[in-house]
mmCIF file of C-alpha atoms in Angstrom:
data_model
loop_
_atom_site.group_PDB
_atom_site.id
_atom_site.type_symbol
_atom_site.label_atom_id
_atom_site.label_comp_id
_atom_site.label_asym_id
_atom_site.label_seq_id
_atom_site.Cartn_x
_atom_site.Cartn_y
_atom_site.Cartn_z
ATOM 1 C CA LYS A 1 -10.281 53.917 -29.838
ATOM 2 C CA PHE A 2 -8.464 56.677 -28.148
ATOM 3 C CA SER A 3 -4.881 54.271 -27.838
ATOM 4 C CA GLU A 4 -3.764 50.490 -28.366
ATOM 5 C CA THR A 5 -0.572 49.606 -26.793
ATOM 6 C CA LYS A 6 2.330 49.454 -29.128
ATOM 7 C CA TRP A 7 4.359 46.645 -30.614
ATOM 8 C CA GLU A 8 7.756 45.393 -31.636
ATOM 9 C CA ASN A 9 8.414 42.105 -32.562
ATOM 10 C CA LEU A 10 5.090 40.469 -31.951
ATOM 11 C CA LEU A 11 5.366 41.489 -28.405
ATOM 12 C CA PRO A 12 3.445 44.555 -26.423
ATOM 13 C CA VAL A 13 6.000 47.270 -25.547
ATOM 14 C CA GLU A 14 5.158 47.871 -21.597
ATOM 15 C CA ASP A 15 5.872 51.632 -21.378
ATOM 16 C CA PRO A 16 4.649 53.497 -18.537
ATOM 17 C CA ALA A 17 4.433 57.006 -20.780
ATOM 18 C CA ASN A 18 1.801 55.187 -22.601
ATOM 19 C CA PHE A 19 -0.662 54.161 -19.756
ATOM 20 C CA PRO A 20 -2.542 56.081 -17.475
ATOM 21 C CA ALA A 21 -1.718 57.387 -14.046
ATOM 22 C CA GLY A 22 -2.515 54.525 -11.455
ATOM 23 C CA TYR A 23 -1.505 51.450 -14.019
ATOM 24 C CA GLU A 24 0.672 49.822 -11.116
ATOM 25 C CA SER A 25 -2.683 49.316 -9.026
ATOM 26 C CA ALA A 26 -4.511 47.844 -12.168
ATOM 27 C CA LYS A 27 -1.805 45.555 -12.714
ATOM 28 C CA GLN A 28 -1.786 44.321 -9.067
ATOM 29 C CA LEU A 29 -5.654 43.646 -9.440
ATOM 30 C CA LEU A 30 -5.335 41.509 -12.437
ATOM 31 C CA ASP A 31 -2.258 39.841 -11.030
ATOM 32 C CA ASP A 32 -3.351 35.960 -10.563
ATOM 33 C CA HIS A 33 0.086 34.881 -9.444
ATOM 34 C CA PRO A 34 1.578 32.299 -12.331
ATOM 35 C CA PRO A 35 3.984 30.187 -11.889
ATOM 36 C CA GLU A 36 7.777 31.838 -11.719
ATOM 37 C CA GLY A 37 9.622 32.733 -15.176
ATOM 38 C CA GLN A 38 5.943 32.995 -16.810
ATOM 39 C CA GLN A 39 6.858 36.457 -18.737
ATOM 40 C CA ARG A 40 3.560 38.603 -18.699
ATOM 41 C CA PHE A 41 3.205 41.911 -19.891
ATOM 42 C CA LEU A 42 0.478 45.091 -19.376
ATOM 43 C CA TYR A 43 -1.295 45.992 -22.823
ATOM 44 C CA GLY A 44 -4.584 47.213 -24.101
ATOM 45 C CA THR A 45 -6.813 49.523 -25.307
ATOM 46 C CA SER A 46 -8.884 52.710 -24.446
ATOM 47 C CA ILE A 47 -11.921 54.644 -25.480
ATOM 48 C CA GLU A 48 -14.843 57.062 -24.371
ATOM 49 C CA ALA A 49 -17.953 55.744 -22.845
ATOM 50 C CA ILE A 50 -20.804 56.872 -20.856
ATOM 51 C CA VAL A 51 -20.456 55.558 -17.270
ATOM 52 C CA GLN A 52 -22.319 56.790 -14.446
ATOM 53 C CA GLY A 53 -24.115 59.431 -16.434
ATOM 54 C CA ARG A 54 -21.006 60.895 -17.543
ATOM 55 C CA LEU A 55 -18.136 60.796 -20.269
ATOM 56 C CA SER A 56 -15.530 59.037 -19.235
ATOM 57 C CA LYS A 57 -12.118 57.396 -20.433
ATOM 58 C CA LEU A 58 -11.716 53.298 -20.033
ATOM 59 C CA TRP A 59 -8.887 51.437 -20.452
ATOM 60 C CA LEU A 60 -9.024 47.413 -20.980
ATOM 61 C CA LEU A 61 -5.726 45.924 -19.786
ATOM 62 C CA ASN A 62 -4.635 42.349 -20.273
ATOM 63 C CA TYR A 63 -1.879 41.054 -18.117
ATOM 64 C CA SER A 64 -0.699 38.425 -19.445
ATOM 65 C CA HIS A 65 1.754 36.836 -22.587
ATOM 66 C CA PRO A 66 -0.173 38.162 -25.792
ATOM 67 C CA ASP A 67 0.375 34.489 -27.211
ATOM 68 C CA THR A 68 -2.481 32.661 -25.721
ATOM 69 C CA THR A 69 -0.798 29.344 -25.391
ATOM 70 C CA MET A 70 1.252 30.675 -22.734
ATOM 71 C CA GLY A 71 -0.454 30.951 -19.373
ATOM 72 C CA THR A 72 -3.464 32.476 -18.372
ATOM 73 C CA HIS A 73 -5.005 35.945 -19.518
ATOM 74 C CA PRO A 74 -6.767 38.110 -16.826
ATOM 75 C CA TRP A 75 -8.298 41.369 -18.409
ATOM 76 C CA GLY A 76 -10.145 44.431 -16.752
ATOM 77 C CA VAL A 77 -11.760 47.055 -17.792
ATOM 78 C CA PHE A 78 -11.130 50.448 -15.579
ATOM 79 C CA VAL A 79 -12.096 53.803 -15.440
ATOM 80 C CA GLU A 80 -9.698 56.708 -15.814
ATOM 81 C CA ASP A 81 -10.301 58.991 -12.616
ATOM 82 C CA GLY A 82 -7.767 61.950 -12.414
ATOM 83 C CA SER A 83 -4.344 59.910 -10.791
ATOM 84 C CA ARG A 84 -6.285 56.336 -10.375
ATOM 85 C CA LEU A 85 -8.018 53.755 -12.722
ATOM 86 C CA ASP A 86 -11.367 52.343 -10.903
ATOM 87 C CA PRO A 87 -12.043 48.985 -12.069
ATOM 88 C CA LEU A 88 -15.459 48.257 -13.881
ATOM 89 C CA TYR A 89 -15.047 44.456 -14.856
ATOM 90 C CA ILE A 90 -12.212 41.981 -13.924
ATOM 91 C CA PHE A 91 -11.942 38.661 -15.398
ATOM 92 C CA LYS A 92 -9.587 36.282 -14.187
ATOM 93 C CA PRO A 93 -9.862 33.041 -16.007
ATOM 94 C CA GLY A 94 -9.357 29.380 -14.820
ATOM 95 C CA ASN A 95 -6.988 27.108 -16.889
ATOM 96 C CA SER A 96 -9.507 26.963 -19.765
ATOM 97 C CA GLY A 97 -9.202 25.262 -22.413
ATOM 98 C CA ASP A 98 -9.931 28.028 -24.817
ATOM 99 C CA PRO A 99 -7.958 31.353 -23.757
ATOM 100 C CA TYR A 100 -8.220 34.393 -25.340
ATOM 101 C CA VAL A 101 -6.617 38.054 -24.938
ATOM 102 C CA ALA A 102 -9.225 40.783 -25.199
ATOM 103 C CA TYR A 103 -10.030 44.504 -26.003
ATOM 104 C CA LEU A 104 -12.021 47.268 -26.276
ATOM 105 C CA VAL A 105 -13.956 47.605 -29.710
ATOM 106 C CA ALA A 106 -16.705 50.121 -28.888
ATOM 107 C CA SER A 107 -19.265 51.399 -26.263
ATOM 108 C CA VAL A 108 -23.230 52.011 -27.101
ATOM 109 C CA ASP A 109 -25.930 52.132 -25.323
ATOM 110 C CA LEU A 110 -27.935 48.764 -26.377
ATOM 111 C CA ASN A 111 -30.685 48.800 -24.127
ATOM 112 C CA ARG A 112 -31.041 52.669 -23.570
ATOM 113 C CA ASP A 113 -30.955 52.620 -19.888
ATOM 114 C CA GLY A 114 -28.271 55.678 -20.009
ATOM 115 C CA ALA A 115 -25.022 53.421 -19.421
ATOM 116 C CA ASP A 116 -22.698 52.007 -22.359
ATOM 117 C CA GLU A 117 -22.378 48.661 -23.038
ATOM 118 C CA LEU A 118 -18.868 47.470 -24.088
ATOM 119 C CA LEU A 119 -18.327 45.435 -27.125
ATOM 120 C CA ILE A 120 -15.109 43.473 -26.121
ATOM 121 C CA GLU A 121 -13.054 41.435 -28.882
ATOM 122 C CA ALA A 122 -12.179 37.931 -27.756
ATOM 123 C CA SER A 123 -9.232 37.330 -29.615
ATOM 124 C CA TYR A 124 -8.346 33.685 -29.495
ATOM 125 C CA ARG A 125 -4.923 32.111 -30.866
ATOM 126 C CA ILE A 126 -6.664 31.732 -34.718
ATOM 127 C CA GLY A 127 -10.338 32.886 -34.013
ATOM 128 C CA THR A 128 -12.542 35.908 -32.527
ATOM 129 C CA ALA A 129 -15.479 35.788 -30.325
ATOM 130 C CA TYR A 130 -17.233 39.425 -28.950
ATOM 131 C CA LYS A 131 -18.534 39.886 -25.487
ATOM 132 C CA VAL A 132 -20.862 42.516 -24.421
ATOM 133 C CA ILE A 133 -20.139 43.772 -21.077
ATOM 134 C CA SER A 134 -23.241 45.667 -19.421
ATOM 135 C CA LYS A 135 -24.629 47.499 -16.337
ATOM 136 C CA VAL A 136 -27.193 45.054 -14.558
ATOM 137 C CA GLY A 137 -27.835 46.048 -11.180
ATOM 138 C CA GLY A 138 -25.490 48.705 -10.357
ATOM 139 C CA LYS A 139 -22.483 46.316 -11.156
ATOM 140 C CA TYR A 140 -20.730 45.270 -14.781
ATOM 141 C CA GLN A 141 -21.014 41.777 -16.118
ATOM 142 C CA GLU A 142 -20.888 39.669 -19.010
ATOM 143 C CA THR A 143 -24.677 39.550 -21.011
ATOM 144 C CA PHE A 144 -23.506 38.342 -24.198
ATOM 145 C CA THR A 145 -21.309 36.009 -25.997
ATOM 146 C CA SER A 146 -20.965 35.890 -29.557
ATOM 147 C CA TYR A 147 -20.208 32.669 -31.368
ATOM 148 C CA TYR A 148 -16.791 31.687 -31.923
ATOM 149 C CA ARG A 149 -15.417 32.587 -35.788
ATOM 150 C CA GLY A 150 -12.344 30.917 -36.908
ATOM 151 C CA PRO A 151 -11.492 27.203 -37.505
ATOM 152 C CA VAL A 152 -12.968 24.636 -35.925
ATOM 153 C CA SER A 153 -10.758 22.720 -33.096
#
């Protein structure tokens, strides 16, 4: 990991100095227009990965409250490209019964196609699962989700 959002008092600190250029456009892409008054934060992690045949800096950004009991939890993976962030994968969940926030854990070329797969930690309120995001047919998509590790509800 290159970076991870700093936290204070159990909440992420949304500091523009710690985000890449173009983070505002990523925030707009992730905005799913929640009900008025719902507190949201932009937070996440960054790593290096091979994308389109070259080493790139990736950002996984969540735009939600970090408490999974509050609202929806959209997130996306973006490639840093100078003064902008280009989206690779956007996830906007509906009101599902098992919300989570996401973090980039690793990048590795699992299928040896020259493009790194992205390992995502899906952090639920009291448990964890992992997701693999792979390039399939020129587009990134979720190709695997591990079983949930945590208490059975």
